[in-house]
mmCIF file with all atom_site columns, C-alpha atoms in Angstrom:
data_model
loop_
_atom_site.group_PDB
_atom_site.id
_atom_site.type_symbol
_atom_site.label_atom_id
_atom_site.label_alt_id
_atom_site.label_comp_id
_atom_site.label_asym_id
_atom_site.label_entity_id
_atom_site.label_seq_id
_atom_site.pdbx_PDB_ins_code
_atom_site.Cartn_x
_atom_site.Cartn_y
_atom_site.Cartn_z
_atom_site.occupancy
_atom_site.B_iso_or_equiv
_atom_site.pdbx_formal_charge
_atom_site.auth_seq_id
_atom_site.auth_comp_id
_atom_site.auth_asym_id
_atom_site.auth_atom_id
_atom_site.pdbx_PDB_model_num
ATOM 1  C CA . MET A 1 1  ? 66.697 -19.393 -113.088 1.00 94.00 ? 1  MET A CA 1
ATOM 2  C CA . VAL A 1 2  ? 66.296 -15.716 -113.840 1.00 95.00 ? 2  VAL A CA 1
ATOM 3  C CA . THR A 1 3  ? 63.308 -13.472 -113.127 1.00 97.00 ? 3  THR A CA 1
ATOM 4  C CA . GLU A 1 4  ? 62.739 -10.431 -115.328 1.00 96.00 ? 4  GLU A CA 1
ATOM 5  C CA . THR A 1 5  ? 59.930 -7.877  -115.460 1.00 97.00 ? 5  THR A CA 1
ATOM 6  C CA . ILE A 1 6  ? 59.008 -6.407  -118.820 1.00 96.00 ? 6  ILE A CA 1
ATOM 7  C CA . LYS A 1 7  ? 56.643 -3.546  -119.609 1.00 98.00 ? 7  LYS A CA 1
ATOM 8  C CA . ILE A 1 8  ? 53.970 -4.312  -122.197 1.00 97.00 ? 8  ILE A CA 1
ATOM 9  C CA . GLU A 1 9  ? 51.698 -1.896  -124.028 1.00 97.00 ? 9  GLU A CA 1
ATOM 10 C CA . GLY A 1 10 ? 48.435 -2.729  -125.766 1.00 96.00 ? 10 GLY A CA 1
ATOM 11 C CA . MET A 1 11 ? 46.797 -4.937  -123.129 1.00 96.00 ? 11 MET A CA 1
ATOM 12 C CA . MET A 1 12 ? 43.261 -3.749  -122.405 1.00 95.00 ? 12 MET A CA 1
ATOM 13 C CA . CYS A 1 13 ? 41.412 -6.627  -120.736 1.00 95.00 ? 13 CYS A CA 1
ATOM 14 C CA . GLY A 1 14 ? 41.604 -10.014 -119.081 1.00 94.00 ? 14 GLY A CA 1
ATOM 15 C CA . HIS A 1 15 ? 41.653 -11.714 -122.472 1.00 95.00 ? 15 HIS A CA 1
ATOM 16 C CA . CYS A 1 16 ? 44.763 -9.712  -123.399 1.00 96.00 ? 16 CYS A CA 1
ATOM 17 C CA . GLN A 1 17 ? 46.365 -10.698 -120.110 1.00 96.00 ? 17 GLN A CA 1
ATOM 18 C CA . ALA A 1 18 ? 45.610 -14.390 -120.685 1.00 96.00 ? 18 ALA A CA 1
ATOM 19 C CA . ASN A 1 19 ? 46.869 -14.184 -124.261 1.00 97.00 ? 19 ASN A CA 1
ATOM 20 C CA . VAL A 1 20 ? 50.236 -12.768 -123.151 1.00 97.00 ? 20 VAL A CA 1
ATOM 21 C CA . GLU A 1 21 ? 50.548 -15.343 -120.349 1.00 97.00 ? 21 GLU A CA 1
ATOM 22 C CA . LYS A 1 22 ? 49.812 -18.174 -122.778 1.00 97.00 ? 22 LYS A CA 1
ATOM 23 C CA . SER A 1 23 ? 52.266 -16.875 -125.394 1.00 97.00 ? 23 SER A CA 1
ATOM 24 C CA . ILE A 1 24 ? 55.140 -16.445 -122.948 1.00 97.00 ? 24 ILE A CA 1
ATOM 25 C CA . GLY A 1 25 ? 54.319 -19.649 -121.073 1.00 96.00 ? 25 GLY A CA 1
ATOM 26 C CA . ALA A 1 26 ? 54.630 -21.672 -124.294 1.00 97.00 ? 26 ALA A CA 1
ATOM 27 C CA . ILE A 1 27 ? 58.349 -20.891 -124.533 1.00 97.00 ? 27 ILE A CA 1
ATOM 28 C CA . THR A 1 28 ? 60.599 -23.783 -123.568 1.00 96.00 ? 28 THR A CA 1
ATOM 29 C CA . GLY A 1 29 ? 62.494 -22.869 -120.409 1.00 96.00 ? 29 GLY A CA 1
ATOM 30 C CA . VAL A 1 30 ? 59.849 -20.522 -118.994 1.00 97.00 ? 30 VAL A CA 1
ATOM 31 C CA . SER A 1 31 ? 58.712 -21.801 -115.604 1.00 97.00 ? 31 SER A CA 1
ATOM 32 C CA . GLU A 1 32 ? 56.407 -19.001 -114.432 1.00 97.00 ? 32 GLU A CA 1
ATOM 33 C CA . VAL A 1 33 ? 54.593 -16.024 -115.941 1.00 97.00 ? 33 VAL A CA 1
ATOM 34 C CA . LYS A 1 34 ? 52.581 -13.429 -114.047 1.00 97.00 ? 34 LYS A CA 1
ATOM 35 C CA . VAL A 1 35 ? 50.978 -10.656 -116.072 1.00 97.00 ? 35 VAL A CA 1
ATOM 36 C CA . ASP A 1 36 ? 49.745 -7.606  -114.186 1.00 97.00 ? 36 ASP A CA 1
ATOM 37 C CA . LEU A 1 37 ? 47.169 -5.900  -116.385 1.00 95.00 ? 37 LEU A CA 1
ATOM 38 C CA . ALA A 1 38 ? 46.932 -2.753  -114.228 1.00 96.00 ? 38 ALA A CA 1
ATOM 39 C CA . ALA A 1 39 ? 50.709 -2.254  -114.145 1.00 97.00 ? 39 ALA A CA 1
ATOM 40 C CA . LYS A 1 40 ? 51.012 -3.298  -117.814 1.00 96.00 ? 40 LYS A CA 1
ATOM 41 C CA . GLN A 1 41 ? 53.885 -5.631  -117.128 1.00 97.00 ? 41 GLN A CA 1
ATOM 42 C CA . ALA A 1 42 ? 54.839 -9.288  -117.053 1.00 98.00 ? 42 ALA A CA 1
ATOM 43 C CA . THR A 1 43 ? 57.140 -10.960 -114.562 1.00 98.00 ? 43 THR A CA 1
ATOM 44 C CA . VAL A 1 44 ? 58.752 -14.017 -116.112 1.00 98.00 ? 44 VAL A CA 1
ATOM 45 C CA . THR A 1 45 ? 60.908 -16.677 -114.473 1.00 97.00 ? 45 THR A CA 1
ATOM 46 C CA . PHE A 1 46 ? 62.951 -18.704 -116.940 1.00 97.00 ? 46 PHE A CA 1
ATOM 47 C CA . ASP A 1 47 ? 66.055 -20.825 -117.387 1.00 96.00 ? 47 ASP A CA 1
ATOM 48 C CA . ASP A 1 48 ? 68.404 -18.454 -119.194 1.00 91.00 ? 48 ASP A CA 1
ATOM 49 C CA . SER A 1 49 ? 70.403 -21.345 -120.616 1.00 94.00 ? 49 SER A CA 1
ATOM 50 C CA . VAL A 1 50 ? 67.286 -22.412 -122.549 1.00 94.00 ? 50 VAL A CA 1
ATOM 51 C CA . ALA A 1 51 ? 65.210 -19.262 -123.083 1.00 93.00 ? 51 ALA A CA 1
ATOM 52 C CA . GLY A 1 52 ? 66.139 -15.621 -123.337 1.00 92.00 ? 52 GLY A CA 1
ATOM 53 C CA . LEU A 1 53 ? 64.583 -12.178 -123.234 1.00 94.00 ? 53 LEU A CA 1
ATOM 54 C CA . ASP A 1 54 ? 64.654 -11.975 -127.024 1.00 95.00 ? 54 ASP A CA 1
ATOM 55 C CA . ALA A 1 55 ? 62.388 -15.038 -127.285 1.00 96.00 ? 55 ALA A CA 1
ATOM 56 C CA . ILE A 1 56 ? 60.060 -13.616 -124.630 1.00 96.00 ? 56 ILE A CA 1
ATOM 57 C CA . LYS A 1 57 ? 59.860 -10.244 -126.378 1.00 96.00 ? 57 LYS A CA 1
ATOM 58 C CA . ALA A 1 58 ? 59.225 -11.980 -129.699 1.00 97.00 ? 58 ALA A CA 1
ATOM 59 C CA . ALA A 1 59 ? 56.377 -14.001 -128.177 1.00 97.00 ? 59 ALA A CA 1
ATOM 60 C CA . VAL A 1 60 ? 54.772 -10.808 -126.860 1.00 97.00 ? 60 VAL A CA 1
ATOM 61 C CA . ALA A 1 61 ? 55.120 -9.145  -130.270 1.00 97.00 ? 61 ALA A CA 1
ATOM 62 C CA . ASP A 1 62 ? 53.733 -12.228 -132.059 1.00 96.00 ? 62 ASP A CA 1
ATOM 63 C CA . ALA A 1 63 ? 50.709 -12.065 -129.724 1.00 96.00 ? 63 ALA A CA 1
ATOM 64 C CA . GLY A 1 64 ? 50.090 -8.510  -130.927 1.00 96.00 ? 64 GLY A CA 1
ATOM 65 C CA . TYR A 1 65 ? 51.466 -6.426  -128.073 1.00 97.00 ? 65 TYR A CA 1
ATOM 66 C CA . THR A 1 66 ? 54.439 -4.100  -127.675 1.00 96.00 ? 66 THR A CA 1
ATOM 67 C CA . VAL A 1 67 ? 57.337 -4.517  -125.257 1.00 96.00 ? 67 VAL A CA 1
ATOM 68 C CA . VAL A 1 68 ? 58.467 -1.156  -123.879 1.00 95.00 ? 68 VAL A CA 1
ATOM 69 C CA . VAL A 1 69 ? 62.233 -0.862  -123.520 1.00 84.00 ? 69 VAL A CA 1
#
């Protein structure tokens, strides 16, 4: 298992936070997602043999938010 923290722009409220958590959590291989609205970041624990950062970033983008590199 790998834990990564990614910066996310565009989240404004609790609904945004829940939307990002739901989108990332739906990825096969993701075991835990914690989105910190105030810090504008998500900490994701996932099995890197099943899921990858590209899939996580794509899920964030598909939900309508921007991953900051």
